[in-house]
Coordinates of C-alpha atoms and ligand atoms in Angstrom, one line a residue:
M1 CA -2.7 -4.9 -19.7
K2 CA -1.1 -2.3 -17.8
L3 CA 0.9 -1.6 -14.5
K4 CA -0.8 0.0 -12.2
I5 CA 1.0 2.3 -9.8
A6 CA -0.7 4.7 -7.0
L7 CA 1.2 7.8 -6.5
Q8 CA 1.1 10.9 -4.2
K9 CA -1.4 13.6 -5.7
S10 CA 0.0 16.4 -4.2
G11 CA 2.8 16.8 -1.0
R12 CA 6.0 16.2 -0.5
L13 CA 6.3 13.0 -2.8
Y14 CA 4.8 14.2 -5.7
E15 CA 7.9 15.8 -7.5
D16 CA 10.3 13.5 -6.8
S17 CA 7.9 10.3 -8.1
L18 CA 7.1 11.5 -11.1
K19 CA 10.8 12.1 -11.0
L20 CA 11.7 8.9 -10.5
L21 CA 9.3 7.2 -13.5
K22 CA 11.0 9.9 -15.7
E23 CA 14.4 8.9 -15.1
C24 CA 13.5 5.8 -16.2
G25 CA 12.1 6.8 -18.9
I26 CA 8.9 6.3 -18.5
E27 CA 6.8 9.5 -19.9
L28 CA 3.7 10.4 -18.8
T29 CA 0.7 11.9 -21.4
N30 CA 0.1 15.1 -21.1
G31 CA -3.4 14.5 -19.9
V32 CA -6.1 16.9 -18.0
N33 CA -7.1 14.1 -15.6
K34 CA -5.1 15.3 -12.7
L35 CA -6.6 11.5 -10.8
R36 CA -5.6 9.3 -13.8
N37 CA -2.8 9.4 -15.9
E38 CA -1.2 6.9 -18.6
A39 CA 2.1 6.2 -20.1
F40 CA 2.8 6.3 -23.7
N41 CA 6.0 4.3 -24.0
F42 CA 6.1 1.8 -21.0
P43 CA 2.6 -0.4 -19.8
L44 CA 1.9 1.7 -17.2
E45 CA -1.6 3.7 -15.3
V46 CA -1.4 6.0 -13.2
L47 CA -3.2 6.6 -10.2
F48 CA -3.3 9.6 -8.2
L49 CA -4.1 9.1 -4.8
R50 CA -3.7 11.0 -0.7
D51 CA -0.9 9.3 1.0
D52 CA -2.6 7.8 3.3
D53 CA -4.8 5.8 1.4
I54 CA -2.3 4.2 -1.1
P55 CA -1.9 0.9 1.5
Q56 CA -5.4 0.2 0.9
Y57 CA -6.0 0.9 -2.4
V58 CA -2.9 -1.3 -3.5
A59 CA -3.7 -4.1 -0.6
D60 CA -7.3 -4.2 -2.7
S61 CA -5.8 -4.6 -6.1
V62 CA -7.0 -1.5 -7.2
A63 CA -3.3 -0.6 -8.3
D64 CA -0.5 -3.1 -8.6
I65 CA 2.0 -1.3 -6.8
G66 CA 2.5 2.3 -5.6
I67 CA 5.2 5.0 -4.0
V68 CA 4.5 5.9 -0.2
G69 CA 6.9 6.6 2.6
E70 CA 7.6 3.2 4.9
N71 CA 5.6 5.5 8.0
V72 CA 2.7 5.0 5.8
V73 CA 2.7 1.8 5.1
N74 CA 3.7 0.5 8.2
E75 CA 1.2 2.6 10.4
K76 CA -1.8 1.0 8.1
N77 CA -0.5 -2.2 8.1
K78 CA -2.2 -3.2 5.7
S79 CA -1.2 -6.6 3.4
V80 CA 1.3 -5.1 1.0
S81 CA 5.2 -6.3 0.6
V82 CA 7.6 -3.3 0.4
I83 CA 9.6 -4.1 -3.0
E84 CA 12.5 -1.5 -2.7
K85 CA 13.7 1.3 -1.0
L86 CA 13.5 4.6 -3.2
G87 CA 16.4 7.0 -1.4
F88 CA 13.6 9.9 -1.3
G89 CA 11.9 11.6 1.1
K90 CA 13.9 10.2 4.3
C91 CA 12.3 11.6 7.9
R92 CA 12.7 10.5 11.1
L93 CA 9.2 9.4 12.8
S94 CA 10.2 10.9 16.7
I95 CA 9.1 11.9 20.2
A96 CA 9.3 15.2 20.5
V97 CA 9.1 17.3 24.2
P98 CA 9.0 20.7 25.3
R99 CA 12.6 22.1 25.2
T100 CA 12.1 22.5 29.4
M101 CA 11.4 19.3 30.4
D102 CA 14.3 16.8 31.9
Y103 CA 14.4 14.2 29.6
Q104 CA 16.1 11.3 30.9
N105 CA 15.4 8.0 28.3
I106 CA 12.2 6.9 27.6
K107 CA 10.7 6.1 31.1
S108 CA 10.7 9.7 31.2
L109 CA 7.7 8.7 29.2
N110 CA 5.6 6.8 31.7
G111 CA 2.3 8.4 32.5
K112 CA 2.3 11.5 30.0
K113 CA 0.0 12.1 26.7
I114 CA 1.5 11.5 23.7
A115 CA 0.1 13.7 21.2
T116 CA 0.3 11.9 17.2
S117 CA -1.2 11.0 13.6
Y118 CA 0.7 7.5 13.9
P119 CA -1.2 5.7 17.1
L120 CA -0.1 2.2 16.4
L121 CA 3.1 2.6 15.5
V122 CA 3.8 5.0 19.5
S123 CA 1.6 1.8 20.9
Q124 CA 4.1 -0.5 19.8
F125 CA 7.1 1.2 20.8
L126 CA 5.2 2.3 24.1
E127 CA 4.8 -2.0 24.9
T128 CA 8.4 -2.7 23.2
N129 CA 9.6 -0.1 25.8
K130 CA 7.3 -1.9 28.3
I131 CA 6.0 2.1 29.2
T132 CA 2.6 3.4 30.1
A133 CA 1.3 7.1 28.4
E134 CA -1.7 7.5 27.2
I135 CA -2.0 8.2 23.0
H136 CA -4.3 10.9 21.5
E137 CA -5.0 10.5 17.9
I138 CA -4.6 14.4 15.8
S139 CA -4.4 14.5 12.5
G140 CA -2.2 17.5 11.6
S141 CA -0.2 20.4 13.5
V142 CA 0.8 17.7 15.9
E143 CA 3.7 20.1 16.7
I144 CA 1.3 22.6 18.4
A145 CA -0.1 20.1 21.0
P146 CA 2.0 21.2 23.4
G147 CA 2.0 24.3 23.9
I148 CA -1.9 24.8 23.5
G149 CA -2.1 22.0 26.8
L150 CA -4.0 19.4 24.4
A151 CA -0.3 16.9 24.9
D152 CA 2.9 16.7 26.9
V153 CA 4.8 15.6 24.3
I154 CA 4.1 14.5 20.4
C155 CA 5.5 12.4 18.5
D156 CA 5.6 13.2 14.3
L157 CA 8.0 13.4 11.7
V158 CA 10.8 15.3 11.5
S159 CA 13.1 16.1 8.1
S160 CA 15.5 19.2 9.4
G161 CA 13.8 19.6 12.7
S162 CA 13.2 23.6 12.2
T163 CA 9.4 22.6 13.0
L164 CA 10.1 21.7 16.3
F165 CA 12.6 23.5 16.6
L166 CA 10.4 26.8 16.3
N167 CA 7.4 25.4 18.3
G168 CA 9.2 25.0 21.3
L169 CA 10.9 21.4 21.3
K170 CA 13.5 18.7 21.7
E171 CA 14.0 15.6 19.4
A172 CA 14.0 12.8 22.1
D173 CA 13.8 9.5 20.4
V174 CA 13.6 8.3 16.8
I175 CA 10.6 5.3 16.8
L176 CA 11.6 5.3 12.5
H177 CA 13.8 6.2 10.1
S178 CA 11.8 5.9 7.3
E179 CA 11.9 7.1 3.1
A180 CA 9.7 6.5 0.1
V181 CA 9.7 2.8 -0.5
L182 CA 8.2 0.7 -3.2
I183 CA 5.0 -1.2 -2.9
S184 CA 3.1 -3.9 -3.9
N185 CA 0.1 -6.2 -3.7
G186 CA 1.1 -9.3 -3.3
E187 CA -0.7 -11.1 -5.2
L188 CA 0.0 -9.9 -9.1
S189 CA -0.8 -12.0 -12.8
R190 CA 2.1 -13.0 -14.4
E191 CA 2.4 -10.7 -16.8
K192 CA 2.3 -8.0 -13.8
N193 CA 5.1 -9.3 -12.5
D194 CA 6.9 -9.2 -15.5
L195 CA 6.2 -5.3 -16.4
L196 CA 7.1 -4.8 -12.3
N197 CA 10.3 -6.8 -12.8
K198 CA 10.9 -4.8 -15.9
L199 CA 10.1 -1.9 -14.4
L200 CA 12.6 -2.4 -11.0
F201 CA 15.2 -3.2 -13.3
R202 CA 15.4 0.5 -14.2
V203 CA 14.9 1.9 -10.8
Q204 CA 17.5 0.0 -9.4
S205 CA 19.7 0.8 -12.6
V206 CA 19.1 4.8 -11.6
K207 CA 19.7 4.1 -8.3
R208 CA 22.7 2.7 -8.3
S209 CA 24.4 4.8 -10.9
K210 CA 23.2 8.2 -8.2
K211 CA 25.6 6.3 -6.0
H212 CA 28.2 6.1 -7.9
K213 CA 30.5 8.2 -10.0
Y214 CA 32.5 8.1 -13.6
I215 CA 36.5 9.0 -12.6
L216 CA 38.8 9.6 -15.4
L217 CA 43.2 9.8 -14.1
N218 CA 46.1 10.9 -15.4
A219 CA 48.8 7.6 -13.7
P220 CA 52.3 7.3 -13.6
N221 CA 53.2 3.9 -15.0
D222 CA 55.0 2.9 -12.6
K223 CA 52.2 3.2 -10.3
L224 CA 49.4 1.9 -12.6
D225 CA 49.0 -1.3 -10.4
V226 CA 48.4 0.4 -7.0
I227 CA 46.0 2.6 -8.6
C228 CA 44.3 0.4 -9.9
K229 CA 43.4 -1.5 -7.8
L230 CA 41.4 1.6 -5.5
L231 CA 39.3 1.2 -8.6
P232 CA 38.1 -1.7 -9.0
G233 CA 35.3 -0.4 -11.0
M234 CA 32.2 -2.8 -12.7
K235 CA 34.9 -5.8 -13.8
S236 CA 38.6 -4.0 -13.9
P237 CA 39.5 -0.6 -14.4
T238 CA 39.9 0.9 -18.2
V239 CA 44.0 2.0 -19.0
V240 CA 44.6 3.8 -22.1
P241 CA 48.5 5.0 -22.8
L242 CA 48.7 8.6 -23.2
A243 CA 50.5 10.2 -25.2
E244 CA 53.1 11.4 -23.0
E245 CA 55.4 9.3 -22.7
G246 CA 55.5 6.7 -18.9
W247 CA 51.8 7.8 -18.2
S248 CA 48.2 6.3 -18.6
S249 CA 45.1 6.9 -18.9
V250 CA 42.4 5.4 -16.2
H251 CA 39.4 5.8 -16.0
S252 CA 36.4 4.1 -13.6
V253 CA 34.0 4.1 -11.4
V254 CA 33.4 4.5 -7.6
N255 CA 31.3 4.4 -5.1
E256 CA 30.1 7.9 -3.3
D257 CA 29.9 5.8 0.6
D258 CA 34.3 6.0 -0.1
F259 CA 34.9 8.5 -3.0
W260 CA 36.4 11.3 -1.0
N261 CA 38.8 8.3 1.2
I262 CA 39.6 7.0 -2.4
I263 CA 40.6 10.3 -4.4
E264 CA 43.7 11.2 -1.2
Q265 CA 44.6 8.0 -2.0
L266 CA 45.3 7.9 -5.5
M267 CA 46.6 11.7 -5.4
A268 CA 48.9 10.3 -2.9
H269 CA 50.1 8.0 -5.4
G270 CA 50.9 10.2 -8.2
A271 CA 47.6 10.3 -9.7
Q272 CA 46.8 13.9 -11.6
G273 CA 43.9 15.5 -13.7
I274 CA 41.3 13.7 -12.1
L275 CA 38.0 14.4 -13.6
V276 CA 34.8 12.7 -12.1
S277 CA 30.9 13.1 -13.9
P278 CA 27.8 11.6 -12.5
I279 CA 26.5 8.4 -14.3
E280 CA 23.3 8.8 -16.1
K281 CA 22.1 4.7 -15.9
M282 CA 24.6 2.2 -14.1
I283 CA 23.9 -1.8 -15.8
V284 CA 25.9 -4.2 -13.7
Ligands
LIG301 O1 -1.9 14.9 1.5 P1 -1.7 13.4 1.8 O2 -2.2 12.6 2.4 O3 -1.1 12.5 -0.2 O4 -0.4 14.4 1.9 P2 0.5 14.4 3.6 O5 0.0 16.0 4.2 O6 -0.1 13.7 4.2 O7 1.6 14.2 3.5 P3 2.7 15.1 3.6 O8 2.8 15.3 1.7 O9 3.4 16.1 4.2 O10 4.3 14.1 3.2 C1 4.3 12.9 2.4 C2 5.7 11.7 3.1 O11 6.8 12.9 3.0 C3 5.6 11.9 4.6 O12 4.2 10.6 4.8 C4 6.9 10.9 5.0 O13 7.1 9.2 4.3 C5 7.7 12.2 4.1 N1 8.1 13.2 4.5 C6 9.4 13.3 4.4 C7 7.5 14.2 5.4 C8 8.7 14.8 5.7 N2 9.5 14.5 5.5 C9 8.5 16.5 6.8 N3 9.3 16.9 7.5 N4 6.5 14.5 5.3 C10 6.2 15.2 6.7 N5 7.3 16.1 7.1 C11 6.6 17.3 8.2 C12 6.3 17.0 9.6 O14 4.9 16.5 10.3 C13 6.5 18.4 10.5 O15 4.8 18.6 10.2 O16 7.2 18.2 8.1 C14 7.7 19.2 9.6 C15 9.1 18.9 9.9 O17 10.2 19.2 9.2 P4 11.3 19.2 9.5 O18 11.9 20.4 8.0 O19 10.6 21.2 10.3 O20 11.8 19.0 10.5
LIG302 ZN1 -2.2 11.8 4.2

C-alpha cells in the first residue's frame, strides 16, 4: 500500500515540490514515465498532473494528497482540506488596472469589465465588497486584455510585478495571498493517514529548520546570564568553558524572524566570534 501524491507536471511548483520531497529524505526512482513515479525509500507514488486538475483528482481519491497553490485550491473549490502551508510558490491574486486609470478604491471597479482566470474568487470578492462589475473569463495572457480592448482591468497572479509593469498596469488591490499547500482527501484509510502523518512530520521538520539558524559565540562569563536569556534555544543553550579563563562558548538556535535584532543585542552585551550556520533538519 502506498500513499499517492499529485504534483505539478511542469511549471512553477514542479522543482520546489520535488526538492521538498528530497529534503524529506524521499528519493524517486529514475523511471522514464513522466506521469507516474515511485519513491524507493518511502511508500509513496507520485502522479504528475496539470496544477488545475490536482484538487479534483484529490477530491475523487485518484490521489490521496497533492501539492498545489492556494489560489487553485480556492478557485476550484473542491472537497479537499489544506493540511500544511509549504512556504514556496508565493504570489498574490490582485486586481490590476491601467497605470493611467484614476483608481481610488474598490468602488472604482463598479461597472468595469474584469478579465481573469479566477472567476469564482473575483465574483466572491465583488460580492463581499458590493461591487457590480462584469467578469470576463480567459485562460491565459490576462495581462494583455486591457491593451487589446478586451477588458478595462484584470485580476491575475503577481509576484515581482514586472509583468504588470511591462503591460502598462499597476496593482490596485490584493484579493488573496497565496503559496503552495499540501492538500488531502478527507477520507483516507487509517494506514494512509499514518503514512501522511509520517510525511507531515518530515515536512514540518524541514520547514522549521529553514526558519532557524544554529549560532555559536564566545561570551564573557559575567555576561552569560543575559546572553543565555537572549538565546533560549530549543530547551536552553549549551555553555562550555573556553581554554581562556573568564570566557565561555555558547551554542543555541535562533529564529530567523528576530535574528538580526538578537545579534545586535548579543554584540551589545560583549559576545564575540559569532558563527551562524544553517540547520538541515530540526526535530523538537
Ligand atoms: O501547466 P499548468 O496548468 O500545470 O501550470 P500553469 O501554467 O497554470 O501554472 P504555473 O506553473 O505558471 O504556476 C503554478 C502556480 O505557481 C500558480 O498556481 C501559483 O500558485 C504559483 N505562482 C507563484 C505563480 C506565480 N508565482 C506567478 N508569478 N503563478 C503564475 N505566475 C504568473 C502570473 O500569472 C503572471 O503571468 O507570472 C506572471 C506574473 O509574475 P511577475 O513576477 O511578473 O509578477
Ligand atoms: Zn494551470
